[in-house]
Amino acid sequence: MKVCVIGAGYVGLVTAACLSDMGNSVVCLDIDAERVLGLQEGRMPIHEPGLDSLVQRNAAAGRLQFTTDAAMAVAHGTIVFIAVGTPPAEDGSADLAHVLSAAATVGRHMTDYKVIVDKSTVPVGTAAQVQATVAQALRQRAALLPFAVVSNPEFLKEGDAIEDFMRPDRIVVGADDEQSTLLMRALYAPFLRNRDRLLVMDVKSAEMTKYVANAMLATRISFMNEMAALAEELGADIEKVRLGIGSDPRIGSHFLYAGLGWGGSCLPKDVQALHRMAQDVGVQLPMLKAVQQINDRQRQLLAERLVARLGESLHGVTVGLWGLAFKPGTDDLREAPSLVLIEELLRRGARVQAFDPVAMPGVAARLGDQPGLALVNHPMQAVQDASALLVVTEWREFRSPDFAELKRCMKRPLVLDGRNLYDPAEMRALGIEHVGIGRAESQPQATHAPMPTLSLAA
Ligand SMILES: NC(=O)c1ccc[n+]([C@@H]2O[C@H](COP(=O)([O-])OP(=O)(O)OC[C@H]3O[C@@H](n4cnc5c(N)ncnc54)[C@H](O)[C@@H]3O)[C@@H](O)[C@H]2O)c1
């Protein structure tokens, strides 16, 4: 099948690469000429395991092309995916400027029937706006061409994106006509050979599904963070509680980790946008509001706990930091807790020594010229002469470090474990001061400020 993918970011690039790997002929269009040139030369703009070989293989086979030539790209695809960014606008709503600009591009350049697929995460009602934008562009050309707009939200996880796309739990397609539904079914059939997991529904329900999925995931994490605060006060260990509840199939074990809260490129903006959608139709979402408030509080926790142990001023104090990306397996820094933390530590006068296996170039571009911040090449360099280590991202290589060396390197062996990677009893036996999240055993004194009183009013 001939496919055009607009946007060569996390979603667009993975979509284009995986579709081409199934034998489709894919042209991927982006307005960022540097990104396109890099891709044409085999350089990936993002870190995503397995993506480079997939792109290179399919580009070499002639099934995958990258271009800034909108006319060529749009003319090529019978199915045209819109996979551009939908960042938050000032008021928290999803900014649709890129999506509607992509829709106008399709309207300006299409020459025959197209199925236009909203893959970006877009508020309920966006398909109608895309429809209107394409129709207007066609009217301006006095062109009478048929097209359908379909919603097909993406559920991939950064760090596992290829696997998620190749072996999806489900594919949601919101479509109002038979022809576009049939084409979408045909396109996805190779990904669903063992079992049909394609859910066809109306467009609005498909658009809403994506937001509700992310809101549910955020809710599970905030719930566990709320329970973690309680566990510390009651003398329990949230990690044991997590195992105890996660084995119940009605609950399931995913997204139950207490930690530094949810961040990243999707959950924060999608929760905000869902609030905004509700507000626009006069509906209150008290539960989701609490989910957000708990998260805002959680993201300050490590800095508060550090200050509680080392004092308000951190002048002359060296702090080691492990993990900069918002989660392992990616170099994505959007809404990463590390960035807020680094700024707070520098503001208090600390010298920060940070390490991440892949995200350091991105941090260097954003914060590199800050005096007081050193991006180092090895985890042990980050803890040299440090009075505390903050564990921010649970990269695998941080799970079982050489604790004896860690202790030797550090001025004070204090580990603030924002991801509960280490066993409190083991750390105590090693003579390391360990502070986890929701683990009474590693809280010599209660340090968790009470959770905010939540006002359920708008
Ligand atoms: N990143 C994720 O894990 C993820 C998962 C599921 C859904 N989503 C959703 O998918 C969408 C894309 O997210 P992303 O993380 O891939 O974004 P991204 O920022 O990584 O990539 C967007 C790309 O679109 C390009 N672009 C912008 N406007 C364009 C235009 N008019 N024509 C051509 N190219 C254009 C940009 O240059 C950029 O390369 C968002 O709505 C996001 O919420 C993201």
Short mmCIF file of C-alpha atoms and ligand atoms in Angstrom, two decimals:
data_model
loop_
_atom_site.label_atom_id
_atom_site.label_comp_id
_atom_site.label_asym_id
_atom_site.label_seq_id
_atom_site.Cartn_x
_atom_site.Cartn_y
_atom_site.Cartn_z
CA MET A 1 0.00 0.00 0.00
CA LYS A 2 1.22 3.57 -0.61
CA VAL A 3 1.51 5.60 2.57
CA CYS A 4 2.54 9.14 3.45
CA VAL A 5 3.48 9.96 7.05
CA ILE A 6 3.60 13.63 7.99
CA GLY A 7 6.02 14.19 10.87
CA ALA A 8 9.29 12.33 11.49
CA GLY A 9 9.29 12.40 15.30
CA TYR A 10 8.81 9.58 17.81
CA VAL A 11 5.44 8.57 16.40
CA GLY A 12 5.83 9.47 12.72
CA LEU A 13 9.23 7.89 12.33
CA VAL A 14 8.23 4.67 14.10
CA THR A 15 4.99 4.48 12.09
CA ALA A 16 6.80 5.06 8.79
CA ALA A 17 9.57 2.55 9.60
CA CYS A 18 7.22 -0.20 10.81
CA LEU A 19 4.76 0.20 7.92
CA SER A 20 7.60 0.07 5.39
CA ASP A 21 8.96 -3.05 7.09
CA MET A 22 5.69 -4.82 6.21
CA GLY A 23 6.30 -4.09 2.53
CA ASN A 24 4.37 -0.84 2.18
CA SER A 25 5.88 2.00 0.17
CA VAL A 26 6.21 4.90 2.62
CA VAL A 27 7.22 8.52 2.17
CA CYS A 28 7.83 10.40 5.41
CA LEU A 29 7.50 14.19 5.22
CA ASP A 30 8.86 16.71 7.71
CA ILE A 31 9.29 20.49 7.63
CA ASP A 32 12.58 20.23 9.53
CA ALA A 33 15.11 20.10 6.68
CA GLU A 34 18.01 19.22 8.98
CA ARG A 35 16.09 16.27 10.41
CA VAL A 36 15.20 15.04 6.91
CA LEU A 37 18.78 15.38 5.68
CA GLY A 38 20.00 13.43 8.71
CA LEU A 39 17.47 10.67 8.05
CA GLN A 40 18.43 10.53 4.37
CA GLU A 41 22.01 10.00 5.56
CA GLY A 42 20.97 7.34 8.09
CA ARG A 43 21.21 9.48 11.26
CA MET A 44 18.33 9.11 13.75
CA PRO A 45 16.99 12.31 15.33
CA ILE A 46 15.87 10.39 18.44
CA HIS A 47 17.13 7.50 20.53
CA GLU A 48 14.75 4.58 20.13
CA PRO A 49 16.07 1.00 20.40
CA GLY A 50 16.01 -0.83 17.05
CA LEU A 51 14.89 2.19 15.05
CA ASP A 52 18.14 2.87 13.20
CA SER A 53 18.49 -0.63 11.73
CA LEU A 54 14.79 -0.71 10.79
CA VAL A 55 15.05 2.65 8.99
CA GLN A 56 18.31 1.76 7.27
CA ARG A 57 17.04 -1.62 6.07
CA ASN A 58 13.83 -0.26 4.58
CA ALA A 59 15.45 2.85 3.13
CA ALA A 60 18.05 0.63 1.43
CA ALA A 61 15.24 -1.55 0.03
CA GLY A 62 13.63 1.58 -1.45
CA ARG A 63 10.43 1.24 0.62
CA LEU A 64 11.09 4.23 2.91
CA GLN A 65 11.94 7.75 1.83
CA PHE A 66 12.31 11.00 3.74
CA THR A 67 11.52 14.33 2.19
CA THR A 68 10.58 17.96 2.71
CA ASP A 69 8.73 17.89 -0.64
CA ALA A 70 5.09 18.07 0.43
CA ALA A 71 3.64 17.77 -3.08
CA MET A 72 5.53 14.54 -3.76
CA ALA A 73 4.82 13.05 -0.33
CA VAL A 74 1.08 13.77 -0.35
CA ALA A 75 0.63 12.62 -3.94
CA HIS A 76 2.37 9.35 -3.04
CA GLY A 77 0.11 8.14 -0.23
CA THR A 78 -3.40 6.79 -0.51
CA ILE A 79 -3.31 6.76 3.27
CA VAL A 80 -1.84 9.94 4.78
CA PHE A 81 -0.95 9.89 8.47
CA ILE A 82 -0.73 13.12 10.43
CA ALA A 83 1.81 12.45 13.20
CA VAL A 84 2.97 15.94 14.15
CA GLY A 85 3.31 17.41 17.64
CA THR A 86 0.37 18.66 19.72
CA PRO A 87 2.12 20.61 22.48
CA PRO A 88 0.13 22.29 25.23
CA ALA A 89 -1.13 25.80 24.48
CA GLU A 90 -1.09 28.56 27.16
CA ASP A 91 -4.51 27.51 28.46
CA GLY A 92 -3.58 23.81 28.70
CA SER A 93 -5.50 22.77 25.59
CA ALA A 94 -3.72 20.85 22.84
CA ASP A 95 -2.22 23.26 20.32
CA LEU A 96 -3.53 22.08 16.96
CA ALA A 97 -1.47 24.48 14.82
CA HIS A 98 0.82 21.73 13.48
CA VAL A 99 -2.06 19.30 12.87
CA LEU A 100 -4.13 21.83 10.96
CA SER A 101 -1.10 23.03 9.03
CA ALA A 102 -0.46 19.40 8.00
CA ALA A 103 -4.14 19.06 7.03
CA ALA A 104 -3.89 22.19 4.87
CA THR A 105 -0.78 20.72 3.24
CA VAL A 106 -2.78 17.62 2.30
CA GLY A 107 -5.62 19.73 0.90
CA ARG A 108 -3.21 21.81 -1.16
CA HIS A 109 -1.38 18.85 -2.71
CA MET A 110 -3.76 15.89 -2.95
CA THR A 111 -4.55 14.72 -6.44
CA ASP A 112 -6.89 11.78 -5.77
CA TYR A 113 -8.83 9.99 -2.98
CA LYS A 114 -7.08 10.07 0.40
CA VAL A 115 -7.71 8.56 3.79
CA ILE A 116 -6.32 11.20 6.15
CA VAL A 117 -5.46 9.62 9.50
CA ASP A 118 -5.10 11.64 12.70
CA LYS A 119 -2.39 9.74 14.57
CA SER A 120 -1.38 12.70 16.70
CA THR A 121 -3.14 12.85 20.06
CA VAL A 122 -5.91 15.33 19.40
CA PRO A 123 -8.96 16.53 21.34
CA VAL A 124 -12.41 15.19 20.62
CA GLY A 125 -13.77 17.05 17.61
CA THR A 126 -10.42 17.52 15.86
CA ALA A 127 -11.29 15.19 12.96
CA ALA A 128 -14.08 17.60 12.05
CA GLN A 129 -11.58 20.49 12.07
CA VAL A 130 -9.17 18.51 9.90
CA GLN A 131 -12.07 17.74 7.56
CA ALA A 132 -12.97 21.45 7.32
CA THR A 133 -9.33 22.50 6.80
CA VAL A 134 -8.78 20.02 3.96
CA ALA A 135 -12.12 20.98 2.37
CA GLN A 136 -11.21 24.67 2.49
CA ALA A 137 -7.80 24.05 0.87
CA LEU A 138 -9.54 22.06 -1.87
CA ARG A 139 -12.11 24.83 -2.40
CA GLN A 140 -9.29 27.37 -2.83
CA ARG A 141 -7.93 25.20 -5.65
CA ALA A 142 -11.44 24.64 -7.00
CA ALA A 143 -10.68 20.93 -6.71
CA LEU A 144 -13.44 18.41 -6.10
CA LEU A 145 -11.65 15.41 -4.65
CA PRO A 146 -12.99 12.77 -2.28
CA PHE A 147 -11.35 12.10 1.09
CA ALA A 148 -12.12 10.65 4.51
CA VAL A 149 -10.73 11.63 7.91
CA VAL A 150 -10.03 8.81 10.32
CA SER A 151 -8.83 8.82 13.93
CA ASN A 152 -6.12 6.29 14.81
CA PRO A 153 -4.50 7.30 18.11
CA GLU A 154 -1.09 5.89 18.90
CA PHE A 155 -0.37 3.99 22.14
CA LEU A 156 3.33 3.23 21.70
CA LYS A 157 5.72 3.66 24.62
CA GLU A 158 9.01 5.43 24.02
CA GLY A 159 11.83 2.97 24.63
CA ASP A 160 9.61 0.07 23.41
CA ALA A 161 8.10 1.84 20.45
CA ILE A 162 9.03 -0.64 17.71
CA GLU A 163 7.80 -3.65 19.69
CA ASP A 164 4.57 -1.81 20.60
CA PHE A 165 3.90 -0.89 16.97
CA MET A 166 4.79 -4.32 15.60
CA ARG A 167 2.81 -6.24 18.25
CA PRO A 168 0.06 -3.89 19.37
CA ASP A 169 -2.32 -4.68 22.29
CA ARG A 170 -5.01 -3.05 20.24
CA ILE A 171 -5.39 -0.70 17.29
CA VAL A 172 -8.15 1.84 17.66
CA VAL A 173 -9.71 3.16 14.47
CA GLY A 174 -12.39 5.80 14.53
CA ALA A 175 -14.05 5.93 11.14
CA ASP A 176 -17.46 6.88 9.81
CA ASP A 177 -17.39 5.20 6.42
CA GLU A 178 -16.81 1.74 5.06
CA GLN A 179 -14.16 2.48 2.47
CA SER A 180 -11.71 4.08 4.89
CA THR A 181 -12.37 1.34 7.47
CA LEU A 182 -11.54 -1.32 4.89
CA LEU A 183 -8.30 0.42 3.91
CA MET A 184 -7.24 0.78 7.56
CA ARG A 185 -8.03 -2.90 8.17
CA ALA A 186 -5.94 -3.89 5.15
CA LEU A 187 -3.02 -1.70 6.24
CA TYR A 188 -2.93 -3.12 9.76
CA ALA A 189 -3.75 -6.76 8.89
CA PRO A 190 -0.06 -7.83 8.83
CA PHE A 191 0.32 -6.61 12.43
CA LEU A 192 -2.70 -8.63 13.59
CA ARG A 193 -2.11 -12.02 12.03
CA ASN A 194 -2.41 -14.08 15.21
CA ARG A 195 -5.52 -12.32 16.58
CA ASP A 196 -7.68 -9.42 15.40
CA ARG A 197 -7.19 -6.58 17.86
CA LEU A 198 -8.51 -3.78 15.66
CA LEU A 199 -11.29 -1.88 17.36
CA VAL A 200 -13.44 0.14 15.03
CA MET A 201 -15.57 2.85 16.60
CA ASP A 202 -16.94 6.29 15.89
CA VAL A 203 -14.37 9.06 15.45
CA LYS A 204 -15.10 10.94 18.68
CA SER A 205 -14.84 7.83 20.85
CA ALA A 206 -11.51 6.98 19.24
CA GLU A 207 -10.20 10.50 19.90
CA MET A 208 -11.34 10.29 23.52
CA THR A 209 -9.88 6.80 24.07
CA LYS A 210 -6.32 8.08 23.87
CA TYR A 211 -6.85 10.78 26.51
CA VAL A 212 -8.71 8.46 28.84
CA ALA A 213 -5.96 5.84 28.56
CA ASN A 214 -3.30 8.37 29.55
CA ALA A 215 -5.48 9.80 32.33
CA MET A 216 -5.94 6.29 33.74
CA LEU A 217 -2.19 5.65 33.69
CA ALA A 218 -1.52 8.97 35.43
CA THR A 219 -4.20 8.12 38.00
CA ARG A 220 -2.59 4.80 38.87
CA ILE A 221 0.78 6.45 39.47
CA SER A 222 -0.64 9.32 41.53
CA PHE A 223 -2.69 6.85 43.55
CA MET A 224 0.42 4.86 44.40
CA ASN A 225 2.33 8.04 45.28
CA GLU A 226 -0.48 9.03 47.62
CA MET A 227 -0.37 5.59 49.23
CA ALA A 228 3.45 5.85 49.43
CA ALA A 229 3.14 8.95 51.60
CA LEU A 230 0.76 7.06 53.85
CA ALA A 231 2.99 3.96 53.97
CA GLU A 232 5.88 6.06 55.28
CA GLU A 233 3.78 7.35 58.14
CA LEU A 234 2.27 3.94 58.93
CA GLY A 235 5.57 2.10 58.87
CA ALA A 236 4.83 0.04 55.76
CA ASP A 237 6.77 -0.48 52.51
CA ILE A 238 4.96 0.58 49.34
CA GLU A 239 7.08 -1.83 47.27
CA LYS A 240 5.67 -4.77 49.20
CA VAL A 241 2.18 -3.31 48.99
CA ARG A 242 2.67 -2.92 45.23
CA LEU A 243 3.50 -6.60 44.84
CA GLY A 244 0.59 -7.50 47.10
CA ILE A 245 -1.98 -5.65 45.04
CA GLY A 246 -0.45 -6.08 41.58
CA SER A 247 -0.89 -9.84 41.68
CA ASP A 248 -4.65 -9.34 41.67
CA PRO A 249 -5.67 -9.73 38.02
CA ARG A 250 -8.39 -7.12 38.51
CA ILE A 251 -5.64 -4.62 39.32
CA GLY A 252 -2.64 -5.83 37.29
CA SER A 253 0.99 -5.00 37.95
CA HIS A 254 1.68 -2.20 35.47
CA PHE A 255 1.95 1.48 36.32
CA LEU A 256 1.91 0.89 40.06
CA TYR A 257 5.35 2.25 40.87
CA ALA A 258 5.68 4.98 43.47
CA GLY A 259 8.38 7.43 42.47
CA LEU A 260 8.90 10.96 41.29
CA GLY A 261 5.58 11.22 39.52
CA TRP A 262 4.58 11.04 35.90
CA GLY A 263 6.38 13.19 33.33
CA GLY A 264 7.39 12.89 29.72
CA SER A 265 6.04 14.06 26.44
CA CYS A 266 2.48 12.74 26.80
CA LEU A 267 0.93 12.29 30.25
CA PRO A 268 1.31 15.88 31.55
CA LYS A 269 0.03 17.53 28.40
CA ASP A 270 -2.73 15.00 27.81
CA VAL A 271 -4.07 15.22 31.37
CA GLN A 272 -4.08 19.01 31.03
CA ALA A 273 -5.81 18.87 27.67
CA LEU A 274 -8.48 16.52 29.02
CA HIS A 275 -9.18 19.01 31.82
CA ARG A 276 -9.51 21.72 29.23
CA MET A 277 -11.91 19.62 27.11
CA ALA A 278 -14.07 19.03 30.19
CA GLN A 279 -14.02 22.70 31.14
CA ASP A 280 -15.12 23.68 27.65
CA VAL A 281 -18.28 21.62 28.05
CA GLY A 282 -18.84 22.64 31.69
CA VAL A 283 -17.92 19.30 33.27
CA GLN A 284 -15.90 19.08 36.52
CA LEU A 285 -13.18 16.41 36.84
CA PRO A 286 -12.39 16.42 40.58
CA MET A 287 -10.59 13.10 40.49
CA LEU A 288 -8.28 14.08 37.65
CA LYS A 289 -7.58 17.37 39.41
CA ALA A 290 -6.40 15.47 42.49
CA VAL A 291 -4.26 13.24 40.27
CA GLN A 292 -2.53 16.33 38.92
CA GLN A 293 -2.07 17.98 42.33
CA ILE A 294 -0.51 14.85 43.80
CA ASN A 295 1.91 14.77 40.88
CA ASP A 296 2.90 18.43 41.24
CA ARG A 297 3.73 17.73 44.87
CA GLN A 298 5.58 14.51 44.08
CA ARG A 299 7.92 16.15 41.65
CA GLN A 300 9.33 18.36 44.43
CA LEU A 301 9.93 15.47 46.79
CA LEU A 302 13.60 14.70 46.11
CA ALA A 303 14.69 18.33 46.38
CA GLU A 304 12.74 18.68 49.66
CA ARG A 305 14.28 15.55 51.08
CA LEU A 306 17.75 16.67 50.11
CA VAL A 307 17.24 20.04 51.77
CA ALA A 308 15.87 18.32 54.88
CA ARG A 309 19.19 16.49 55.21
CA LEU A 310 21.76 18.97 53.88
CA GLY A 311 20.15 22.34 54.65
CA GLU A 312 18.47 25.12 52.66
CA SER A 313 21.71 26.40 51.18
CA LEU A 314 23.67 23.93 49.10
CA HIS A 315 26.66 26.23 48.47
CA GLY A 316 29.81 24.16 48.45
CA VAL A 317 27.81 20.91 48.26
CA THR A 318 28.31 18.46 45.38
CA VAL A 319 25.27 16.41 44.37
CA GLY A 320 25.41 13.42 42.00
CA LEU A 321 22.45 12.73 39.73
CA TRP A 322 21.77 9.51 37.84
CA GLY A 323 19.30 9.67 34.97
CA LEU A 324 18.18 12.67 32.93
CA ALA A 325 15.71 11.26 30.40
CA PHE A 326 12.12 11.17 31.63
CA LYS A 327 12.26 7.39 31.53
CA PRO A 328 14.74 4.67 30.52
CA GLY A 329 15.16 3.71 26.89
CA THR A 330 14.73 7.22 25.49
CA ASP A 331 16.59 10.52 25.24
CA ASP A 332 13.33 12.45 25.49
CA LEU A 333 13.59 15.29 28.00
CA ARG A 334 10.11 16.73 27.65
CA GLU A 335 8.75 17.30 31.19
CA ALA A 336 11.65 15.30 32.62
CA PRO A 337 11.83 15.60 36.44
CA SER A 338 15.64 15.86 36.19
CA LEU A 339 15.49 19.31 34.57
CA VAL A 340 13.36 20.85 37.33
CA LEU A 341 15.55 19.19 39.93
CA ILE A 342 18.81 20.44 38.40
CA GLU A 343 17.50 23.99 38.26
CA GLU A 344 16.41 23.85 41.90
CA LEU A 345 19.77 22.45 43.03
CA LEU A 346 21.73 25.06 41.07
CA ARG A 347 19.49 27.80 42.47
CA ARG A 348 20.44 26.64 45.95
CA GLY A 349 24.12 26.85 45.05
CA ALA A 350 24.93 23.13 44.61
CA ARG A 351 27.43 21.75 42.15
CA VAL A 352 25.57 19.06 40.18
CA GLN A 353 27.39 16.14 38.52
CA ALA A 354 24.96 14.32 36.26
CA PHE A 355 25.11 11.18 34.14
CA ASP A 356 22.68 9.60 31.68
CA PRO A 357 23.46 6.88 29.12
CA VAL A 358 21.80 8.70 26.20
CA ALA A 359 20.19 12.02 27.16
CA MET A 360 23.27 14.12 27.92
CA PRO A 361 23.54 15.84 24.52
CA GLY A 362 19.95 17.09 24.94
CA VAL A 363 20.68 18.39 28.44
CA ALA A 364 23.91 20.01 27.23
CA ALA A 365 21.92 21.84 24.55
CA ARG A 366 19.41 23.10 27.13
CA LEU A 367 21.47 23.68 30.26
CA GLY A 368 25.05 23.04 29.25
CA ASP A 369 26.35 26.55 29.86
CA GLN A 370 25.13 26.67 33.48
CA PRO A 371 28.08 27.06 35.81
CA GLY A 372 27.74 24.46 38.53
CA LEU A 373 26.48 21.71 36.20
CA ALA A 374 28.91 19.04 35.04
CA LEU A 375 27.72 16.33 32.63
CA VAL A 376 30.08 13.42 33.22
CA ASN A 377 30.81 10.25 31.28
CA HIS A 378 30.44 7.60 33.97
CA PRO A 379 28.01 7.03 36.86
CA MET A 380 30.91 6.86 39.36
CA GLN A 381 32.25 10.21 38.14
CA ALA A 382 28.88 11.70 39.04
CA VAL A 383 29.22 10.66 42.68
CA GLN A 384 32.86 11.73 43.15
CA ASP A 385 33.03 13.80 46.38
CA ALA A 386 29.24 14.07 46.38
CA SER A 387 27.29 14.56 49.59
CA ALA A 388 24.25 12.87 48.05
CA LEU A 389 23.23 10.83 45.01
CA LEU A 390 19.81 11.42 43.48
CA VAL A 391 18.52 8.50 41.42
CA VAL A 392 16.07 10.03 38.96
CA THR A 393 15.68 7.61 36.02
CA GLU A 394 15.64 3.83 36.44
CA TRP A 395 18.11 2.91 33.68
CA ARG A 396 19.07 -0.75 33.97
CA GLU A 397 22.72 0.05 34.55
CA PHE A 398 21.82 1.86 37.79
CA ARG A 399 20.08 -1.16 39.30
CA SER A 400 23.09 -3.00 40.56
CA PRO A 401 26.05 -0.63 40.86
CA ASP A 402 29.25 -1.38 42.77
CA PHE A 403 28.06 -0.05 46.12
CA ALA A 404 31.49 -0.37 47.74
CA GLU A 405 32.96 1.88 45.06
CA LEU A 406 29.98 4.21 45.32
CA LYS A 407 30.62 4.58 49.04
CA ARG A 408 34.34 5.14 48.50
CA CYS A 409 33.68 7.88 45.91
CA MET A 410 31.10 9.79 47.93
CA LYS A 411 31.82 12.33 50.64
CA ARG A 412 28.62 11.27 52.40
CA PRO A 413 26.99 8.00 51.34
CA LEU A 414 23.47 9.37 51.09
CA VAL A 415 21.29 7.94 48.31
CA LEU A 416 17.93 9.54 47.56
CA ASP A 417 16.36 6.79 45.53
CA GLY A 418 13.58 8.39 43.52
CA ARG A 419 12.74 5.11 41.76
CA ASN A 420 12.98 2.62 44.63
CA LEU A 421 15.76 0.71 42.88
CA TYR A 422 17.53 -0.41 46.01
CA ASP A 423 16.62 -2.59 48.96
CA PRO A 424 16.60 -0.49 52.16
CA ALA A 425 17.86 -3.34 54.37
CA GLU A 426 20.73 -4.12 52.01
CA MET A 427 21.70 -0.48 51.85
CA ARG A 428 21.67 -0.19 55.63
CA ALA A 429 23.90 -3.26 55.87
CA LEU A 430 26.33 -1.57 53.48
CA GLY A 431 26.39 1.57 55.60
CA ILE A 432 24.62 3.66 52.98
CA GLU A 433 21.96 6.13 54.05
CA HIS A 434 19.09 5.26 51.75
CA VAL A 435 15.90 7.23 51.30
CA GLY A 436 13.28 5.62 49.08
CA ILE A 437 9.73 6.62 48.27
CA GLY A 438 7.05 5.13 50.49
CA ARG A 439 9.46 2.89 52.37
CA ALA A 440 9.22 3.36 56.11
CA GLU A 441 12.39 1.33 56.60
CA SER A 442 14.43 3.97 54.85
CA GLN A 443 12.80 6.93 56.60
CA PRO A 444 14.54 7.39 59.96
CA GLN A 445 12.27 10.31 60.63
CA ALA A 446 9.07 11.23 58.84
CA THR A 447 10.11 13.70 56.16
CA HIS A 448 7.11 13.62 53.94
CA ALA A 449 5.14 16.81 54.26
CA PRO A 450 1.40 16.15 54.45
CA MET A 451 -0.27 15.81 51.09
CA PRO A 452 -2.05 19.00 50.10
CA THR A 453 -5.67 19.36 51.05
CA LEU A 454 -7.45 18.97 47.79
CA SER A 455 -10.12 21.42 46.95
CA LEU A 456 -12.60 19.73 44.71
CA ALA A 457 -14.04 23.02 43.50
CA ALA A 458 -13.05 24.10 40.01
N1 LIG B 1 6.07 10.47 21.87
C1 LIG B 1 5.22 9.53 22.28
O1 LIG B 1 5.56 8.62 23.06
C2 LIG B 1 3.80 9.52 21.80
C3 LIG B 1 3.01 8.38 22.00
C4 LIG B 1 1.69 8.39 21.53
C5 LIG B 1 1.19 9.52 20.92
N2 LIG B 1 1.97 10.63 20.77
C6 LIG B 1 1.39 11.79 20.10
O2 LIG B 1 1.87 11.81 18.75
C7 LIG B 1 2.05 13.15 18.29
C8 LIG B 1 3.48 13.34 17.83
O3 LIG B 1 4.33 13.22 18.94
P1 LIG B 1 5.90 13.01 18.81
O4 LIG B 1 6.42 12.73 20.17
O5 LIG B 1 6.18 12.07 17.68
O6 LIG B 1 6.33 14.49 18.32
P2 LIG B 1 7.77 15.01 17.85
O7 LIG B 1 7.87 16.38 18.35
O8 LIG B 1 8.81 14.00 18.22
O9 LIG B 1 7.68 15.01 16.26
C9 LIG B 1 6.85 15.84 15.53
C10 LIG B 1 7.48 16.05 14.15
O10 LIG B 1 6.51 16.70 13.32
C11 LIG B 1 7.20 17.64 12.51
N3 LIG B 1 6.21 18.62 12.00
C12 LIG B 1 5.56 19.59 12.69
N4 LIG B 1 4.70 20.24 11.88
C13 LIG B 1 4.81 19.66 10.65
C14 LIG B 1 4.16 19.89 9.39
N5 LIG B 1 3.22 20.81 9.24
N6 LIG B 1 4.53 19.12 8.35
C15 LIG B 1 5.47 18.16 8.50
N7 LIG B 1 6.11 17.90 9.66
C16 LIG B 1 5.78 18.64 10.73
C17 LIG B 1 8.26 18.20 13.41
O11 LIG B 1 9.29 18.85 12.71
C18 LIG B 1 8.72 16.95 14.17
O12 LIG B 1 9.77 16.30 13.48
C19 LIG B 1 1.63 14.03 19.46
O13 LIG B 1 0.29 14.38 19.32
C20 LIG B 1 1.82 13.13 20.66
O14 LIG B 1 0.98 13.49 21.75
C21 LIG B 1 3.27 10.64 21.17
#
